[in-house]
PDB file of C-alpha atoms in Angstrom:
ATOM      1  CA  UNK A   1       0.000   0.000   0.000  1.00 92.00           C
ATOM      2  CA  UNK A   2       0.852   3.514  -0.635  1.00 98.00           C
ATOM      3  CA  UNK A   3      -1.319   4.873   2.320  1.00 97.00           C
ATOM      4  CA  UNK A   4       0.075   9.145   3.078  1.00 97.00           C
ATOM      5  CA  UNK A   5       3.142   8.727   0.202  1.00 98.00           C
ATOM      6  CA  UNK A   6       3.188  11.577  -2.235  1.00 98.00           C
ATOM      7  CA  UNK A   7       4.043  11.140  -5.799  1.00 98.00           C
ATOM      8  CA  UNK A   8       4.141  12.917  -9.167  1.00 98.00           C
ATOM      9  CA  UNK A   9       2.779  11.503 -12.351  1.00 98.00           C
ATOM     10  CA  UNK A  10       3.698  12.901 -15.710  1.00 98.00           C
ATOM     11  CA  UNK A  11       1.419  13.001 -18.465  1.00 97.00           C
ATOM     12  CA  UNK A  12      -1.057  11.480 -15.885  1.00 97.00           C
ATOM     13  CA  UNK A  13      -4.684  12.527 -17.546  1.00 97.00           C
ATOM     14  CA  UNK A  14      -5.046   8.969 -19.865  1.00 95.00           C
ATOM     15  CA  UNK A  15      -3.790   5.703 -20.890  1.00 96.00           C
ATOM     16  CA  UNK A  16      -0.546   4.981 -18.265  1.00 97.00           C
ATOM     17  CA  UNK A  17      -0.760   7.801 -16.881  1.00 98.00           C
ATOM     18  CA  UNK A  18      -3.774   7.853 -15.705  1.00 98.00           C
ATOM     19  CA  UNK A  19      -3.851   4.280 -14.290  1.00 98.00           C
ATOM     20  CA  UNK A  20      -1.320   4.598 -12.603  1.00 98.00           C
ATOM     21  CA  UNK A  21      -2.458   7.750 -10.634  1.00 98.00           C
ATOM     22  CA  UNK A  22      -5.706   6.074 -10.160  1.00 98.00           C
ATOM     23  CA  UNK A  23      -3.653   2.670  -8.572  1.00 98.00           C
ATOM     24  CA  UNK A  24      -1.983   5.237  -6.220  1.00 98.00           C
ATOM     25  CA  UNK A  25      -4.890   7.137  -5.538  1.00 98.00           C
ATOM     26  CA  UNK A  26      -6.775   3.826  -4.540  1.00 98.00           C
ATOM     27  CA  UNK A  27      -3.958   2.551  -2.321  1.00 98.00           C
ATOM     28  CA  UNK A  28      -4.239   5.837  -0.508  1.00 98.00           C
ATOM     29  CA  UNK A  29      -1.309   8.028  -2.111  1.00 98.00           C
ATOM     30  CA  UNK A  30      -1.429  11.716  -2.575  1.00 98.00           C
ATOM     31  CA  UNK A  31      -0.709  12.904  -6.209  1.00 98.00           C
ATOM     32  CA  UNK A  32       0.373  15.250  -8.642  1.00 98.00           C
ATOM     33  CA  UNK A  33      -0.960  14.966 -12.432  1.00 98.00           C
ATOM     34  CA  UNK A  34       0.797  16.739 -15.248  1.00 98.00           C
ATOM     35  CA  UNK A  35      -0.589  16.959 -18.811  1.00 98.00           C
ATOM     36  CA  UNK A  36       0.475  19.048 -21.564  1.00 97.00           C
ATOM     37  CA  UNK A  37      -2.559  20.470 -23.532  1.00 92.00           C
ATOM     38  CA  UNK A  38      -6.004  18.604 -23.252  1.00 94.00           C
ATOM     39  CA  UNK A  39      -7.653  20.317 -20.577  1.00 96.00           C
ATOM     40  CA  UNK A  40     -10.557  18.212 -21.237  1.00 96.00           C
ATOM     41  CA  UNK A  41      -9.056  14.918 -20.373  1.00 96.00           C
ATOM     42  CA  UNK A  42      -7.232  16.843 -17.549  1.00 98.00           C
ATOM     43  CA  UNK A  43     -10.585  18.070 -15.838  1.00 98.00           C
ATOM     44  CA  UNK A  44     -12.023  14.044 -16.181  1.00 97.00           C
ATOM     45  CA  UNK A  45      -8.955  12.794 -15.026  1.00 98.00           C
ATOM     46  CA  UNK A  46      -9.180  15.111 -11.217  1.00 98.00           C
ATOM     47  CA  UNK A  47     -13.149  14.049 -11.337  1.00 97.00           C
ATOM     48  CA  UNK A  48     -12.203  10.644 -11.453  1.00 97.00           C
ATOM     49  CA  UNK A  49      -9.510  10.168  -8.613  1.00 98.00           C
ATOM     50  CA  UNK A  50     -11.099  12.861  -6.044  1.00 96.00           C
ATOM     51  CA  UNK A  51     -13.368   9.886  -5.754  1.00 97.00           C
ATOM     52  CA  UNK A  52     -10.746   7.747  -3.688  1.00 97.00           C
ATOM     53  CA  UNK A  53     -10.193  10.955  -1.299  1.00 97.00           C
ATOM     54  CA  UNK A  54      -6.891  11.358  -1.353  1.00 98.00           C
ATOM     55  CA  UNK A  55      -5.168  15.475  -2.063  1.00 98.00           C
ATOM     56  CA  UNK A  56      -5.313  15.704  -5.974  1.00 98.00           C
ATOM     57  CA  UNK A  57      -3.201  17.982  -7.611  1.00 98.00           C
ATOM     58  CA  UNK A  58      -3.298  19.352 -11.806  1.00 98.00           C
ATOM     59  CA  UNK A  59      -0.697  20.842 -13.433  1.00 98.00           C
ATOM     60  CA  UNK A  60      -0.399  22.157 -16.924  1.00 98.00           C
ATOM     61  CA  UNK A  61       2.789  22.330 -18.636  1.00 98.00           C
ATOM     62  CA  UNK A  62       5.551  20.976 -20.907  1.00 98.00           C
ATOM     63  CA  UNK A  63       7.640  18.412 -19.103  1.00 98.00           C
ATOM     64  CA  UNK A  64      10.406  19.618 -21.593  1.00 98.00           C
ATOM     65  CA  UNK A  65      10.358  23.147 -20.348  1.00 98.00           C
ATOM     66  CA  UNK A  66      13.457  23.162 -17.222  1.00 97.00           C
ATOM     67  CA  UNK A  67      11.404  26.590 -16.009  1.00 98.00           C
ATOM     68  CA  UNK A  68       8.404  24.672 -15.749  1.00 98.00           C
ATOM     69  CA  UNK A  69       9.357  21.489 -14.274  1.00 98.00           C
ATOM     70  CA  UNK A  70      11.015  23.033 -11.419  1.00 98.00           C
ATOM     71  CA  UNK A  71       8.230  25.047 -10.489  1.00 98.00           C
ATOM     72  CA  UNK A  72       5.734  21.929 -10.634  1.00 98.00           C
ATOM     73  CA  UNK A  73       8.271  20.025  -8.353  1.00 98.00           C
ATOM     74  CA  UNK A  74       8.599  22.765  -6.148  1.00 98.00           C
ATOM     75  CA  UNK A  75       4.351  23.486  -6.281  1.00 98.00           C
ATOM     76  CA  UNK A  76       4.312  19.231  -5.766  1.00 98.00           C
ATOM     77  CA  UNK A  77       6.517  19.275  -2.580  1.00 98.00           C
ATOM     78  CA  UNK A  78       4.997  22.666  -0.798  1.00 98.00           C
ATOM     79  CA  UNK A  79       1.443  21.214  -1.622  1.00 97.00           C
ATOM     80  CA  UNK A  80       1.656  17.286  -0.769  1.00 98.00           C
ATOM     81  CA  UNK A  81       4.693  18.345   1.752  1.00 97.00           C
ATOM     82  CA  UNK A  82       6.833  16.017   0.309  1.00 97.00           C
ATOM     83  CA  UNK A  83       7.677  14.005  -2.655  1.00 98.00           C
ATOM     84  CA  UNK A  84       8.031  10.409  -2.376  1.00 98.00           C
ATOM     85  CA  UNK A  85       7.507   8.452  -5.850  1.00 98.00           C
ATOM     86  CA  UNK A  86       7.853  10.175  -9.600  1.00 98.00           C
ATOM     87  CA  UNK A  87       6.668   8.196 -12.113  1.00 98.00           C
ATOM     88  CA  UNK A  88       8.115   9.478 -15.606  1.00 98.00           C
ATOM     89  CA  UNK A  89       5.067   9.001 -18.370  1.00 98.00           C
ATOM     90  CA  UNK A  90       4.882  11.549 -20.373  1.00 97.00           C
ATOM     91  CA  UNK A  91       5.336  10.818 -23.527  1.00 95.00           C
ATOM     92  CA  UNK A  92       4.368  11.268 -27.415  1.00 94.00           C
ATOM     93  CA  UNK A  93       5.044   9.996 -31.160  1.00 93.00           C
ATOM     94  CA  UNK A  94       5.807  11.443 -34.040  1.00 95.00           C
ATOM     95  CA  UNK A  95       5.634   8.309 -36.591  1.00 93.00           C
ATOM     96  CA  UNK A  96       7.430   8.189 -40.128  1.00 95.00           C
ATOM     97  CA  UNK A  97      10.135   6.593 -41.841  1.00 96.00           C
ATOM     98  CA  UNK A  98      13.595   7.754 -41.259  1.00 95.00           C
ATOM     99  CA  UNK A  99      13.826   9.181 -44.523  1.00 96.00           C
ATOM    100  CA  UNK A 100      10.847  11.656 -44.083  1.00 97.00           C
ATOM    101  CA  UNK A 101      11.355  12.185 -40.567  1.00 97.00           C
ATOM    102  CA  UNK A 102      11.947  16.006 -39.887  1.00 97.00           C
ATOM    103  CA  UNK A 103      14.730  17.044 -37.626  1.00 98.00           C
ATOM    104  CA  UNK A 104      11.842  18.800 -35.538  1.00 98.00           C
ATOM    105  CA  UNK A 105      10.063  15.350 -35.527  1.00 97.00           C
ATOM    106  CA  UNK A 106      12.803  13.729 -34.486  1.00 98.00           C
ATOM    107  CA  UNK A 107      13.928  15.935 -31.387  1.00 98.00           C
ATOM    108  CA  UNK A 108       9.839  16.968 -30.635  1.00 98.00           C
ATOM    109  CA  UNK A 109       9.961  13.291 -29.344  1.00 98.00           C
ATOM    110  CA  UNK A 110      13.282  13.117 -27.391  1.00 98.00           C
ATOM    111  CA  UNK A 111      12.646  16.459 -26.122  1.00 98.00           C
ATOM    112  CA  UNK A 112       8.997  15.232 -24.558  1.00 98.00           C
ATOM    113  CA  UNK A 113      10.255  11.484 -23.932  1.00 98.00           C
ATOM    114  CA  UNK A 114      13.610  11.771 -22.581  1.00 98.00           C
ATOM    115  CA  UNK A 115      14.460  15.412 -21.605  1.00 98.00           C
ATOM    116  CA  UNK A 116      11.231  15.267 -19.733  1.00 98.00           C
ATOM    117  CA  UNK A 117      12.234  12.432 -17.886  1.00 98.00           C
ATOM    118  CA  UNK A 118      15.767  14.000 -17.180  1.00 98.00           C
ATOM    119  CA  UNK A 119      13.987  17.424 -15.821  1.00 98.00           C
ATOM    120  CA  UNK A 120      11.839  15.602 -13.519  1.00 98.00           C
ATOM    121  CA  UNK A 121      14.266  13.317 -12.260  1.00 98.00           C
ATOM    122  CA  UNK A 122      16.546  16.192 -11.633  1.00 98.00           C
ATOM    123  CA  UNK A 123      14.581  18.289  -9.409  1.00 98.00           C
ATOM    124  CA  UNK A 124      12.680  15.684  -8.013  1.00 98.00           C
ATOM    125  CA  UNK A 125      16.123  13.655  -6.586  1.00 98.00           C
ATOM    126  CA  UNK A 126      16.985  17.350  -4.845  1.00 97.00           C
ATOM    127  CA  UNK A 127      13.869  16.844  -2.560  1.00 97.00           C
ATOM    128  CA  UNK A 128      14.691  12.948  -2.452  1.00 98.00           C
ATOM    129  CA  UNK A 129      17.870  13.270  -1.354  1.00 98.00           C
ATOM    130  CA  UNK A 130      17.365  15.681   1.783  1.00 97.00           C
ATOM    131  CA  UNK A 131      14.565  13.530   3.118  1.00 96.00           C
ATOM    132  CA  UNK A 132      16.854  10.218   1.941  1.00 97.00           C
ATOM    133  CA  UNK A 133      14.543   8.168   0.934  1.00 98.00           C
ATOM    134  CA  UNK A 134      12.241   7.486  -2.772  1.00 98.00           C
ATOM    135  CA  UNK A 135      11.181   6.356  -6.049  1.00 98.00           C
ATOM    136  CA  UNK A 136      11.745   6.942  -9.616  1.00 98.00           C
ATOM    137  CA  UNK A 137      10.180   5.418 -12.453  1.00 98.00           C
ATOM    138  CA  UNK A 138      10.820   5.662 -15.787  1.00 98.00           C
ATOM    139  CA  UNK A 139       8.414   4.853 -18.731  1.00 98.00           C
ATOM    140  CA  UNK A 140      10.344   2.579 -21.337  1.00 98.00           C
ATOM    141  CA  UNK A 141       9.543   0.423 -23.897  1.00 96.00           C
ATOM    142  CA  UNK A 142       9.368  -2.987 -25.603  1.00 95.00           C
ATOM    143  CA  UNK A 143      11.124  -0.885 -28.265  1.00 94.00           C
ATOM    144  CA  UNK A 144      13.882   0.372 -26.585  1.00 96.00           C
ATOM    145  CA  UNK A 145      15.786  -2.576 -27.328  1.00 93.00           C
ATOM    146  CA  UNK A 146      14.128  -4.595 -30.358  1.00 92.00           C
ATOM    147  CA  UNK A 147      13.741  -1.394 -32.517  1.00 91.00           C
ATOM    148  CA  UNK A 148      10.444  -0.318 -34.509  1.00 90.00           C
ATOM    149  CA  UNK A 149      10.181   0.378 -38.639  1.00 92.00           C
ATOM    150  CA  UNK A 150       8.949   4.118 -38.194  1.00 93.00           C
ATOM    151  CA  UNK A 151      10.001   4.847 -34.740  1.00 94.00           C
ATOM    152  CA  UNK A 152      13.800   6.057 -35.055  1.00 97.00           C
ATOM    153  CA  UNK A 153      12.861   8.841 -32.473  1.00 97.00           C
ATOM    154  CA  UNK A 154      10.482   7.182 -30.446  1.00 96.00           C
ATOM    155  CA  UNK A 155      12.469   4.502 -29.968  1.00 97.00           C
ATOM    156  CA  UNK A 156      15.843   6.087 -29.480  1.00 98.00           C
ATOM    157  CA  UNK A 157      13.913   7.981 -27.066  1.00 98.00           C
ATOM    158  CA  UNK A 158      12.972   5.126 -24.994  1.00 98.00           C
ATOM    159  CA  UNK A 159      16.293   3.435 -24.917  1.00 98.00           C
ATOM    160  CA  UNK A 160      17.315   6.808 -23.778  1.00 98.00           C
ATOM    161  CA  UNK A 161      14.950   6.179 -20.426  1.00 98.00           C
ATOM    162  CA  UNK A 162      17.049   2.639 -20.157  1.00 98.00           C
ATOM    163  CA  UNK A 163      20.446   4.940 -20.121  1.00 98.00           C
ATOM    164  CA  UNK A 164      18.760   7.450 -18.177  1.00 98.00           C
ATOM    165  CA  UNK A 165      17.601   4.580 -15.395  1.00 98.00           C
ATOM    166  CA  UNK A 166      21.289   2.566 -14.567  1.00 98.00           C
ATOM    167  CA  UNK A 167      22.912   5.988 -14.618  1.00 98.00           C
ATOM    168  CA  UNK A 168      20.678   7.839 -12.011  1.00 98.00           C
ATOM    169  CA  UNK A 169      20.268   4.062 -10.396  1.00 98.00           C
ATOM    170  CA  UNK A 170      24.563   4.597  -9.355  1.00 98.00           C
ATOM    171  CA  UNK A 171      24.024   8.128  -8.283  1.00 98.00           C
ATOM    172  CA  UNK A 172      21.332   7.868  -5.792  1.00 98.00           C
ATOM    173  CA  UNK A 173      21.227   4.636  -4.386  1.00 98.00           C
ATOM    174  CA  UNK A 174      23.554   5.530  -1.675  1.00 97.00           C
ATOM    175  CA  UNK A 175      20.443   8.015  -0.814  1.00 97.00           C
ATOM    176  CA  UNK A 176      18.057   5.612  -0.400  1.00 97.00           C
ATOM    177  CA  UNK A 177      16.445   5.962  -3.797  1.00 98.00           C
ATOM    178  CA  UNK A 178      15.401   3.445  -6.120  1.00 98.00           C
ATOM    179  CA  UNK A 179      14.864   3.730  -9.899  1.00 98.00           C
ATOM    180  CA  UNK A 180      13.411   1.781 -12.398  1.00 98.00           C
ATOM    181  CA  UNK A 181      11.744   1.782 -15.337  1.00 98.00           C
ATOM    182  CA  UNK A 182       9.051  -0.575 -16.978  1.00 98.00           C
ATOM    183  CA  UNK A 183       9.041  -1.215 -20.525  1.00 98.00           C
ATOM    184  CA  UNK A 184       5.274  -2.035 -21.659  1.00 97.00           C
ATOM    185  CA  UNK A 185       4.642  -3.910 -24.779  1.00 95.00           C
ATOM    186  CA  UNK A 186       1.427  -3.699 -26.823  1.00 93.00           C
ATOM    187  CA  UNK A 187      -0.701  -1.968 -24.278  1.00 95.00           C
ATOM    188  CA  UNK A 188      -4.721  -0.781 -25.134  1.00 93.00           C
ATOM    189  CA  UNK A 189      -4.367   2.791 -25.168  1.00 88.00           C
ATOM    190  CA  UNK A 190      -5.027   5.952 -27.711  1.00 81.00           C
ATOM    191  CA  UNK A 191      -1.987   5.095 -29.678  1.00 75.00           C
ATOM    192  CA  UNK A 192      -3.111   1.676 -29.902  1.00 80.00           C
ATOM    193  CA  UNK A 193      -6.656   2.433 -30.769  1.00 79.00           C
ATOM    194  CA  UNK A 194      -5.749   4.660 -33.597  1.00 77.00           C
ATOM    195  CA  UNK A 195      -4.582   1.543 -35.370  1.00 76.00           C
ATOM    196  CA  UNK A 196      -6.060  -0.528 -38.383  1.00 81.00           C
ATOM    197  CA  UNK A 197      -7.866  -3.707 -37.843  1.00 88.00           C
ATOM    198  CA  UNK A 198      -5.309  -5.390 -39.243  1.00 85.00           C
ATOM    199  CA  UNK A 199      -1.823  -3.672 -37.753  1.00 82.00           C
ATOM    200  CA  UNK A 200      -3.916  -4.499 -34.117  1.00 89.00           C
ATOM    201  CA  UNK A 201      -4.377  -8.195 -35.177  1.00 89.00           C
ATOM    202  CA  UNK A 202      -1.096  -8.798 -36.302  1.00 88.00           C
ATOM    203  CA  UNK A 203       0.513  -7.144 -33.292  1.00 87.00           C
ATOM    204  CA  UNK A 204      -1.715  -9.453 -30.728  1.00 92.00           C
ATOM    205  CA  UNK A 205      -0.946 -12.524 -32.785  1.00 92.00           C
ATOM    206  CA  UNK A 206       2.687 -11.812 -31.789  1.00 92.00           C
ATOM    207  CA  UNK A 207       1.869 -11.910 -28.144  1.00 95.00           C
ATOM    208  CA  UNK A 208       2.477 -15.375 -26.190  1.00 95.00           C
ATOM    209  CA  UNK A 209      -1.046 -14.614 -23.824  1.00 96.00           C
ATOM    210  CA  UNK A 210      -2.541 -13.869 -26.929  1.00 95.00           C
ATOM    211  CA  UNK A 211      -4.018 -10.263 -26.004  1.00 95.00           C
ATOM    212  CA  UNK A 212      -3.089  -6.475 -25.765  1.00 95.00           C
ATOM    213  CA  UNK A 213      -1.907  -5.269 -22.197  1.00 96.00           C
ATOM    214  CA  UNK A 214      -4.405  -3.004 -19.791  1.00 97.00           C
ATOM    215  CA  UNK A 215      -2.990   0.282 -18.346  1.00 97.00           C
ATOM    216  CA  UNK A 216      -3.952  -0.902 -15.076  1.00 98.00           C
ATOM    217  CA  UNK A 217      -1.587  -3.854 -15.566  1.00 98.00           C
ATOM    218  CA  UNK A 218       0.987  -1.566 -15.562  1.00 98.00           C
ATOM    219  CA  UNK A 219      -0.205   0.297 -12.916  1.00 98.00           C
ATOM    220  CA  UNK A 220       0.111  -2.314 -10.222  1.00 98.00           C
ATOM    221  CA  UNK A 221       3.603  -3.647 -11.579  1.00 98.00           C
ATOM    222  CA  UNK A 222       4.412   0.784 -10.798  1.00 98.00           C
ATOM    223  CA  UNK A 223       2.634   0.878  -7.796  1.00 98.00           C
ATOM    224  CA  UNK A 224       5.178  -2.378  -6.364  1.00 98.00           C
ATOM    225  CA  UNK A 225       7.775  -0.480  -7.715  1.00 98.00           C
ATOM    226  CA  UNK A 226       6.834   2.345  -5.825  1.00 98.00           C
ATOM    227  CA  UNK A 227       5.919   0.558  -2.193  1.00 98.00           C
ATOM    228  CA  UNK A 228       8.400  -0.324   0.357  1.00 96.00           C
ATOM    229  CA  UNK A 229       8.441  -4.064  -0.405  1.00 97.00           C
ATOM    230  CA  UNK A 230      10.331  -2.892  -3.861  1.00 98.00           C
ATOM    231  CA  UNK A 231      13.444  -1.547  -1.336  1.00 97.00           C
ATOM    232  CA  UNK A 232      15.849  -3.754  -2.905  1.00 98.00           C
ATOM    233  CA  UNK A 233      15.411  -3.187  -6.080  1.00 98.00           C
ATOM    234  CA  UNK A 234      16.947  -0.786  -8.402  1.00 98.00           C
ATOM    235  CA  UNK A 235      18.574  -0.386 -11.580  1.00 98.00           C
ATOM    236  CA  UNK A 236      16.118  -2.667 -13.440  1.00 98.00           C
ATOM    237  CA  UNK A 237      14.214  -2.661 -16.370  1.00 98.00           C
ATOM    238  CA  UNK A 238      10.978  -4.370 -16.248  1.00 98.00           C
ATOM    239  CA  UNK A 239       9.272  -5.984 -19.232  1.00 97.00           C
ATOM    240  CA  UNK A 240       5.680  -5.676 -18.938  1.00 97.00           C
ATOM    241  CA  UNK A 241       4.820  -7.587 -22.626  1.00 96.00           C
ATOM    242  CA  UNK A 242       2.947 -10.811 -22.162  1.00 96.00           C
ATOM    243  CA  UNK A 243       5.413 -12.406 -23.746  1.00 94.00           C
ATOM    244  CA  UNK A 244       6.152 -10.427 -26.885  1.00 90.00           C
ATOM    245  CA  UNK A 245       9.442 -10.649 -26.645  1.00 80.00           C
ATOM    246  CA  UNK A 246       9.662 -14.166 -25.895  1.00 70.00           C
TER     247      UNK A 246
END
């Protein structure tokens, strides 16, 4: 259980995001939701965890923004009083071929994906470090390692998260914080949804269970990750996949 921890989610208003602040929420955690643009989905996404009656906090920014991120770390910590768990989600795709890809397209992505992750992580291990104690994780991928025909930036993006994970992993273990990251495989979401009958078929016919991921899935194996009987473990990533990649 989570019961009084506090904890920032990035890009926390659907799919991962959401289901992972709604796991934390449920086992009693305080938390802080960032999204980028969709104030919609934002003001759904507070409805639905004030409903487990725990402090829920909304912020609007761009994770890739250092000017931003600090002030939503420092807005998390004076708020909640503390900051106990980030979970690094954010994240967005910009699909084409290499060839076609734009140089904008390319660093759009890294800048969102993995220069988010880095701002968080960096003001969020300040706060860590002075109380001694916490837990970061990091969004991967499936990709990260086996690669994706269309994804150059998305996936050098999430093998970014892997690099990003074993170094921080050295730096603040002797601190008492762990970090991790999860690397999901063909999860239901609104990336998955957007695809053809066909490209969804022949993705779950690659899959050993023989079915798409949930984001609550997820969720839980984050919410261990982020409980005190995860203590031990650090500088792992976590294939979440259903045997994908098996």
């Amino acid at each position: 259980m989570l019961t009084g921890k506090k904890a920032i989610i990035t890009g926390g208003v659907r799919g991962i995001g959401l289901a992972c602040a709604e796991e934390f929420c449920r086992q009693g955690a305080d938390v802080m939701i960032t999204y980028h643009g969709n104030d919609e989905a934002a003001a759904a996404a507070e409805e639905k965890l004030k409903q487990y009656g725990t402090k829920v906090l909304v912020s609007k920014g761009d994770v890739a923004d250092d000017v931003y991120v600090k002030k939503a770390v420092a807005d998390a910590a004076k708020e909640l009083g503390a900051v106990d768990i980030l979970v690094n989600n954010a994240g967005i795709t910009k699909d084409k071929l290499m060839m076609r890809m734009s140089y904008q397209d390319f660093m759009d992505v890294i800048n969102t994906n993995l220069a988010g992750a880095f701002n968080f992580s960096k003001y969020v291990s300040r706060y860590m470090m002075k109380q001694r104690s916490g837990r970061i994780i990091n969004l991967s991928s499936i990709t990260a390692t086996k690669g994706n025909a269309g994804q150059a930036n998305y996936c050098a993006s999430k093998a970014g998260i892997i690099g990003l994970t074993l170094s921080n992993a050295r730096e603040l273990g002797s601190r008492g914080i762990t970090v991790n990251a999860i690397a999901p495989g063909f999860i239901d979401t609104d990336m998955t949804a957007e695809l053809s009958e066909d490209l969804y078929k022949a993705a779950v016919d690659r899959i050993a269970l023989g079915r798409a991921g949930k984001p609550e899935e997820v969720a839980k194996l984050a919410a261990f990750l982020a409980s005190d009987d995860a203590a031990y473990i650090t500088g792992q990533v976590i294939g979440i996949d259903g045997g994908f990649t098996a």
